[in-house]
Coordinates of C-alpha atoms and ligand atoms in Angstrom, one line a residue:
X1 CA 22.6 194.3 28.8
X2 CA 24.9 191.5 29.6
X3 CA 24.2 190.5 33.2
X4 CA 26.1 188.3 35.6
X5 CA 24.2 186.5 38.4
X6 CA 26.4 184.7 40.9
X7 CA 24.5 182.0 42.7
X8 CA 22.3 182.0 39.7
X9 CA 21.4 178.3 40.0
X10 CA 20.1 178.7 43.5
X11 CA 16.6 179.4 44.7
X12 CA 16.4 183.2 44.3
X13 CA 19.1 183.3 41.6
X14 CA 17.1 181.0 39.2
X15 CA 14.0 183.2 39.5
X16 CA 16.2 186.3 38.8
X17 CA 17.8 184.7 35.8
X18 CA 14.4 183.9 34.4
X19 CA 13.1 187.5 34.8
X20 CA 16.2 189.0 33.3
X21 CA 16.0 186.7 30.3
X22 CA 12.3 187.6 29.9
X23 CA 13.3 191.3 29.8
X24 CA 15.6 190.6 26.9
X25 CA 19.0 190.6 28.6
X26 CA 22.0 188.3 28.1
X27 CA 22.4 186.3 31.3
X28 CA 25.5 184.6 32.6
X29 CA 24.7 182.3 35.5
X30 CA 27.8 181.5 37.7
X31 CA 27.5 178.9 40.4
X32 CA 29.6 176.3 42.2
X33 CA 26.5 174.1 42.8
X34 CA 26.9 173.8 46.5
X35 CA 23.2 174.5 47.2
X36 CA 22.2 175.3 43.6
X37 CA 21.0 172.8 41.0
X38 CA 21.2 172.6 37.3
X39 CA 17.6 171.6 37.1
X40 CA 16.6 175.0 38.5
X41 CA 17.8 176.6 35.3
X42 CA 17.3 173.7 32.8
X43 CA 14.2 175.4 31.4
X44 CA 16.4 178.5 30.5
X45 CA 19.1 176.5 28.7
X46 CA 17.4 176.6 25.3
X47 CA 17.8 180.3 25.2
X48 CA 20.8 181.6 23.2
X49 CA 21.1 184.5 25.6
X50 CA 21.7 182.2 28.7
X51 CA 25.0 180.7 29.8
X52 CA 26.0 178.7 32.8
X53 CA 29.5 178.8 34.2
X54 CA 30.7 176.4 37.0
X55 CA 32.9 178.6 39.1
X56 CA 33.6 179.4 42.7
X57 CA 33.5 183.1 43.6
X58 CA 36.4 182.8 46.0
X59 CA 38.5 182.5 42.8
X60 CA 38.9 185.6 40.6
X61 CA 37.3 185.6 37.2
X62 CA 37.4 188.1 34.3
X63 CA 34.2 188.6 32.3
X64 CA 32.7 191.4 30.2
X65 CA 29.4 192.4 31.9
X66 CA 27.3 195.5 32.5
X67 CA 25.7 194.5 35.7
X68 CA 26.5 192.0 38.5
X69 CA 24.0 190.5 41.0
X70 CA 26.1 188.9 43.7
X71 CA 24.0 186.2 45.3
X72 CA 26.5 183.4 45.7
X73 CA 26.3 182.2 49.3
X74 CA 24.3 179.5 51.0
X75 CA 21.3 181.0 52.8
X76 CA 19.9 178.3 55.0
X77 CA 21.4 178.1 58.5
X78 CA 22.0 174.4 58.0
X79 CA 24.0 175.0 54.8
X80 CA 25.9 178.1 55.9
X81 CA 27.0 176.4 59.1
X82 CA 28.1 173.2 57.3
X83 CA 31.5 174.8 56.4
X84 CA 31.6 178.1 58.2
X85 CA 35.1 179.0 57.1
X86 CA 33.9 178.6 53.5
X87 CA 30.9 180.8 54.2
X88 CA 33.2 183.6 55.4
X89 CA 35.5 183.1 52.4
X90 CA 32.5 183.2 50.0
X91 CA 31.2 186.5 51.6
X92 CA 34.6 188.2 51.9
X93 CA 36.8 186.9 49.1
X94 CA 33.8 186.3 46.8
X95 CA 32.6 189.9 47.3
X96 CA 36.1 191.3 46.8
X97 CA 36.4 189.4 43.6
X98 CA 33.1 190.6 42.3
X99 CA 33.8 194.2 43.3
X100 CA 37.2 193.9 41.6
X101 CA 35.5 192.7 38.5
X102 CA 32.9 195.5 38.7
X103 CA 35.7 198.1 39.1
X104 CA 37.7 196.7 36.2
X105 CA 34.8 196.6 33.7
X106 CA 32.8 199.5 35.2
X107 CA 29.8 197.3 35.9
X108 CA 27.1 198.2 38.4
X109 CA 27.0 195.7 41.3
X110 CA 24.2 194.7 43.6
X111 CA 25.0 192.7 46.8
X112 CA 22.4 190.3 48.2
X113 CA 22.7 191.2 51.9
X114 CA 20.3 190.0 54.6
X115 CA 18.2 190.9 57.6
X116 CA 20.7 188.8 59.5
X117 CA 22.9 191.9 59.6
X118 CA 20.5 193.0 62.4
X119 CA 21.2 189.8 64.4
X120 CA 18.7 189.3 67.2
X121 CA 17.3 192.8 66.9
X122 CA 16.4 195.1 69.8
X123 CA 14.7 197.6 67.5
X124 CA 11.4 196.5 65.9
X125 CA 10.6 196.7 63.1
X126 CA 14.1 197.0 61.6
X127 CA 15.0 200.2 59.8
X128 CA 18.2 200.4 57.7
X129 CA 19.9 202.8 60.1
X130 CA 19.7 200.3 63.0
X131 CA 23.3 198.9 63.4
X132 CA 22.1 195.5 64.7
X133 CA 22.7 193.2 67.6
X134 CA 25.0 190.4 66.3
X135 CA 27.1 187.8 68.2
X136 CA 30.4 187.8 66.4
X137 CA 31.5 184.5 67.9
X138 CA 28.3 182.4 67.6
X139 CA 27.4 179.7 65.1
X140 CA 25.5 182.2 62.9
X141 CA 28.3 184.7 62.8
X142 CA 30.1 183.2 59.8
X143 CA 27.0 184.3 57.8
X144 CA 26.0 187.4 59.8
X145 CA 29.5 188.9 60.1
X146 CA 30.4 187.7 56.6
X147 CA 27.4 189.6 55.1
X148 CA 28.2 192.6 57.3
X149 CA 31.7 192.7 56.0
X150 CA 30.4 192.3 52.4
X151 CA 28.4 195.5 53.0
X152 CA 31.5 197.2 54.3
X153 CA 33.4 196.2 51.2
X154 CA 30.6 197.5 49.0
X155 CA 30.6 200.9 50.7
X156 CA 34.4 201.2 50.7
X157 CA 34.8 200.2 47.0
X158 CA 32.1 202.8 46.3
X159 CA 33.8 205.6 48.3
X160 CA 37.4 204.7 47.5
X161 CA 37.0 203.6 43.8
X162 CA 33.8 205.0 42.7
X163 CA 32.2 201.6 42.0
X164 CA 28.5 201.9 41.4
X165 CA 27.0 199.7 44.2
X166 CA 23.6 198.7 45.5
X167 CA 22.9 196.8 48.7
X168 CA 19.6 194.9 49.2
X169 CA 18.8 193.6 52.7
X170 CA 16.6 190.6 52.0
X171 CA 14.2 189.3 54.6
X172 CA 13.1 185.7 54.7
X173 CA 12.0 184.8 51.2
X174 CA 10.2 181.6 50.1
X175 CA 8.7 180.0 47.0
X176 CA 9.2 177.3 44.4
X177 CA 12.7 175.8 43.9
X178 CA 13.7 176.0 47.6
X179 CA 15.5 172.7 48.3
X180 CA 13.3 170.1 50.0
X181 CA 16.1 169.3 52.5
X182 CA 17.1 172.9 52.8
X183 CA 16.4 173.2 56.5
X184 CA 14.5 176.5 56.3
X185 CA 11.2 176.7 58.0
X186 CA 8.9 177.2 55.0
X187 CA 10.3 174.3 53.0
X188 CA 10.5 172.1 56.2
X189 CA 6.9 172.7 57.2
X190 CA 5.5 172.3 53.8
X191 CA 7.4 169.0 53.0
X192 CA 6.5 167.6 56.5
X193 CA 2.8 168.6 56.1
X194 CA 2.6 167.0 52.6
X195 CA 4.2 163.8 53.9
X196 CA 1.8 163.6 56.9
X197 CA 4.7 164.0 59.3
X198 CA 4.8 166.2 62.5
X199 CA 6.0 169.7 61.9
X200 CA 9.3 170.4 63.7
X201 CA 8.7 173.5 65.8
X202 CA 11.9 174.9 67.2
X203 CA 11.6 176.3 70.7
X204 CA 8.2 177.6 71.8
X205 CA 7.3 178.8 68.3
X206 CA 6.7 182.3 69.6
X207 CA 9.7 183.7 67.6
X208 CA 8.5 185.8 64.5
X209 CA 9.6 186.2 60.9
X210 CA 8.2 188.1 57.9
X211 CA 7.9 186.1 54.7
X212 CA 8.3 187.5 51.3
X213 CA 7.2 185.6 48.1
X214 CA 10.1 185.2 45.7
X215 CA 8.5 187.1 42.8
X216 CA 8.0 190.2 45.0
X217 CA 11.7 190.0 46.1
X218 CA 13.0 189.7 42.5
X219 CA 11.0 192.7 41.5
X220 CA 12.4 194.8 44.4
X221 CA 15.9 193.6 43.6
X222 CA 15.7 194.6 39.9
X223 CA 14.2 198.0 40.8
X224 CA 17.1 198.6 43.2
X225 CA 19.7 197.6 40.6
X226 CA 18.2 200.0 38.0
X227 CA 17.3 203.0 40.2
X228 CA 19.4 206.0 39.2
X229 CA 21.3 208.5 41.4
X230 CA 19.1 211.2 42.9
X231 CA 15.9 209.2 42.2
X232 CA 14.6 210.3 45.6
X233 CA 15.9 213.4 47.4
X234 CA 17.4 212.5 50.7
X235 CA 17.9 208.8 49.8
X236 CA 21.4 207.7 48.7
X237 CA 21.0 204.8 46.2
X238 CA 24.2 203.2 47.6
X239 CA 22.9 202.8 51.1
X240 CA 21.3 199.5 52.1
X241 CA 17.6 199.0 51.3
X242 CA 15.3 196.5 53.2
X243 CA 13.2 194.4 50.9
X244 CA 10.7 192.1 52.6
X245 CA 7.1 191.6 53.4
X246 CA 6.1 193.5 56.6
X247 CA 3.5 190.8 57.5
X248 CA 4.8 189.2 60.7
X249 CA 4.0 185.7 61.9
X250 CA 5.0 183.5 64.8
X251 CA 6.3 180.1 63.8
X252 CA 3.2 178.6 65.4
X253 CA 1.0 180.8 63.2
X254 CA 3.1 179.8 60.2
X255 CA 2.5 176.1 61.0
X256 CA -1.2 176.8 61.0
X257 CA -1.0 178.6 57.7
X258 CA 1.0 175.8 56.1
X259 CA -1.6 173.3 57.3
X260 CA -4.4 175.4 55.7
X261 CA -2.5 175.7 52.4
X262 CA -1.8 171.9 52.4
X263 CA -5.3 171.0 53.5
X264 CA -4.1 169.0 56.5
X265 CA -4.5 169.2 60.2
X266 CA -1.0 169.8 61.4
X267 CA 0.7 168.1 64.4
X268 CA 3.6 169.8 66.0
X269 CA 6.8 168.3 67.5
X270 CA 8.8 170.6 69.7
X271 CA 12.5 170.6 69.1
X272 CA 15.3 172.6 70.7
X273 CA 15.7 176.2 69.7
X274 CA 19.0 176.7 67.8
X275 CA 21.5 179.0 69.5
X276 CA 21.2 182.7 68.8
X277 CA 17.9 182.2 66.9
X278 CA 16.5 185.8 66.4
X279 CA 13.4 186.3 68.5
X280 CA 11.7 188.8 66.2
X281 CA 12.1 190.1 62.7
X282 CA 10.0 192.5 60.5
X283 CA 11.2 194.9 57.9
X284 CA 10.5 198.6 57.9
X285 CA 10.1 199.1 54.1
X286 CA 9.7 202.9 54.1
X287 CA 12.9 203.4 52.1
X288 CA 12.0 200.8 49.5
X289 CA 8.6 202.4 49.1
X290 CA 10.1 205.9 48.6
X291 CA 13.1 205.0 46.5
X292 CA 11.7 202.2 44.4
X293 CA 7.9 202.6 44.6
X294 CA 8.1 199.0 45.7
X295 CA 5.9 197.0 48.1
X296 CA 5.0 193.3 48.2
X297 CA 1.9 192.2 46.2
X298 CA 1.7 188.5 47.3
X299 CA 0.1 187.7 50.7
X300 CA 1.5 184.8 52.7
X301 CA -1.6 182.7 52.1
X302 CA -1.4 183.1 48.3
X303 CA 2.4 182.5 48.2
X304 CA 2.2 179.4 50.4
X305 CA -0.5 178.0 48.1
X306 CA 1.8 178.3 45.1
X307 CA 4.7 176.8 47.1
X308 CA 2.7 173.9 48.4
X309 CA 1.7 173.1 44.8
X310 CA 5.3 173.1 43.7
X311 CA 6.4 170.7 46.5
X312 CA 3.3 168.5 46.0
X313 CA 4.3 168.0 42.3
X314 CA 7.9 167.2 43.2
X315 CA 6.9 164.7 45.8
X316 CA 4.4 163.1 43.5
X317 CA 7.0 162.8 40.6
X318 CA 9.4 160.8 42.8
Ligands
LIG401 P1 20.5 179.3 47.8 O1 21.4 178.5 48.7 O2 19.4 178.6 47.1 O3 21.4 179.9 46.6 C1 22.8 180.3 46.8 C2 23.5 179.9 45.5 O4 24.9 180.3 45.6 C3 23.5 178.4 45.2 O5 23.2 178.2 43.9 C4 24.9 178.0 45.6 O6 25.3 176.8 44.9 C5 25.7 179.2 45.2 N1 27.0 179.4 45.9 C6 27.2 179.2 47.2 N2 28.5 179.5 47.4 C7 29.1 179.7 46.3 C8 30.4 180.0 45.8 N3 31.4 180.1 46.7 N4 30.7 180.3 44.5 C9 29.7 180.2 43.6 N5 28.4 179.9 43.9 C10 28.1 179.7 45.2 O7 20.0 180.5 48.6 P2 19.0 181.7 48.2 O8 17.9 181.7 49.2 O9 18.7 181.7 46.7 O10 19.8 183.0 48.5 C11 20.5 183.7 47.5 C12 21.2 184.9 48.2 O11 20.2 185.7 48.9 C13 22.2 184.6 49.2 O12 23.3 185.4 49.1 C14 21.5 184.8 50.5 O13 22.4 185.1 51.5 C15 20.6 185.9 50.2 N6 19.5 185.9 51.1 C16 18.5 185.0 51.0 C17 17.4 185.0 51.9 C18 16.2 184.1 51.8 O14 15.4 184.1 52.6 N7 16.2 183.2 50.8 C19 17.4 186.0 52.9 C20 18.4 186.9 53.0 C21 19.4 186.9 52.1
LIG402 N1 12.3 176.8 62.4 C1 11.4 175.9 63.0 N2 11.3 174.7 62.4 C2 12.1 174.3 61.4 C3 13.0 175.2 60.8 C4 13.1 176.5 61.4 O1 10.6 176.2 63.9 O2 11.9 173.1 61.0 C5 12.3 178.2 63.0 C6 13.8 178.7 63.3 O3 14.1 178.3 64.6 C7 13.6 180.2 63.2 C8 12.5 180.3 62.1 O4 11.9 179.1 62.0 O5 13.1 180.8 64.3 C9 13.1 180.7 60.7 O6 14.1 179.7 60.4 P1 14.9 179.7 59.0 O7 16.0 178.7 59.2 O8 13.9 179.5 57.9 O9 15.4 181.2 58.8 P2 16.2 182.2 59.7 O10 16.3 181.7 61.1 O11 17.5 182.3 59.0 O12 15.4 183.4 59.6

């Protein structure tokens, strides 16, 4: 197949492009390089089946493709809050453009949504039928509400125009090729631990997250894209599906785990908790298990080990 990956030069997108090429597809990687890097996909450029297009999804584009993975959007709070209006445009205009393209060329489209659609959740763990607890006027809302509207658009293009849609709600994902200065907790803690610096713990560190290794996520994403109608009685393939690792850790526990993986005794520096920071997060993955036969295979300790190795090599090479 000929497959378009928007945000393909980013962290998750680059791993997805790699997997799709390995499975024999033609891959078109589209990116505006806001948080993505050419070097994330350098190793793929020798392939005749791989192309990179510099383009911003807020502008329309016409391409002949069979499938579209719509990942274009900065994912780190630091980056999505840098230009919040642009984040809304990327999620709304970008998704409309990609859905318009899917409609025109009859491609199947998968939207990279997020656990942030649940906001600061009052239901724990989060099931897909929970409608969420989101502040629509806070600093995170450009991303949260943008992603929620992107889901609305997916459902409406499906119901109104018969577009073949899939929605994956991604929970915190980590691994090699995250940016060193990305601002997300796993990359921050690892880089700080390797440099012998104090780890910046926001708030008390009692807030929780569930961390999924990128290879597991990409596997779940590809399964959802390729699952057919009626694959499981009682589950509509167009409804959102949580994909994440149900292992739940406080940020204090994560700091300890990073210390263990990096082989250092960690020292913590307490910093202010960002506004509207969700207190708890853990996916209920019953739907993914039923519909996709998917569950994560890489435990946090193992995934952190691989990620520490990646960052250690980068830091050494500088
Ligand atoms: P990332 O920032 O590494 O990748 C995003 C990519 O999109 C980058 O390459 C960036 O340059 C590109 N991009 C941004 N705006 C664009 C635009 N207007 N036009 C074209 N390209 C644009 O982030 P990631 O972690 O790889 O996340 C990928 C997707 O998965 C995002 O949609 C994100 O919201 C979603 N997601 C990620 C996580 C996670 O924990 N990593 C969790 C939930 C959802
Ligand atoms: N966090 C932290 N130190 C950091 C970066 C983040 O303690 O240096 C906390 C942050 O407050 C949040 C959690 O780690 O509670 C996850 O943050 P991240 O930005 O990675 O993702 P998100 O909040 O979007 O889940």
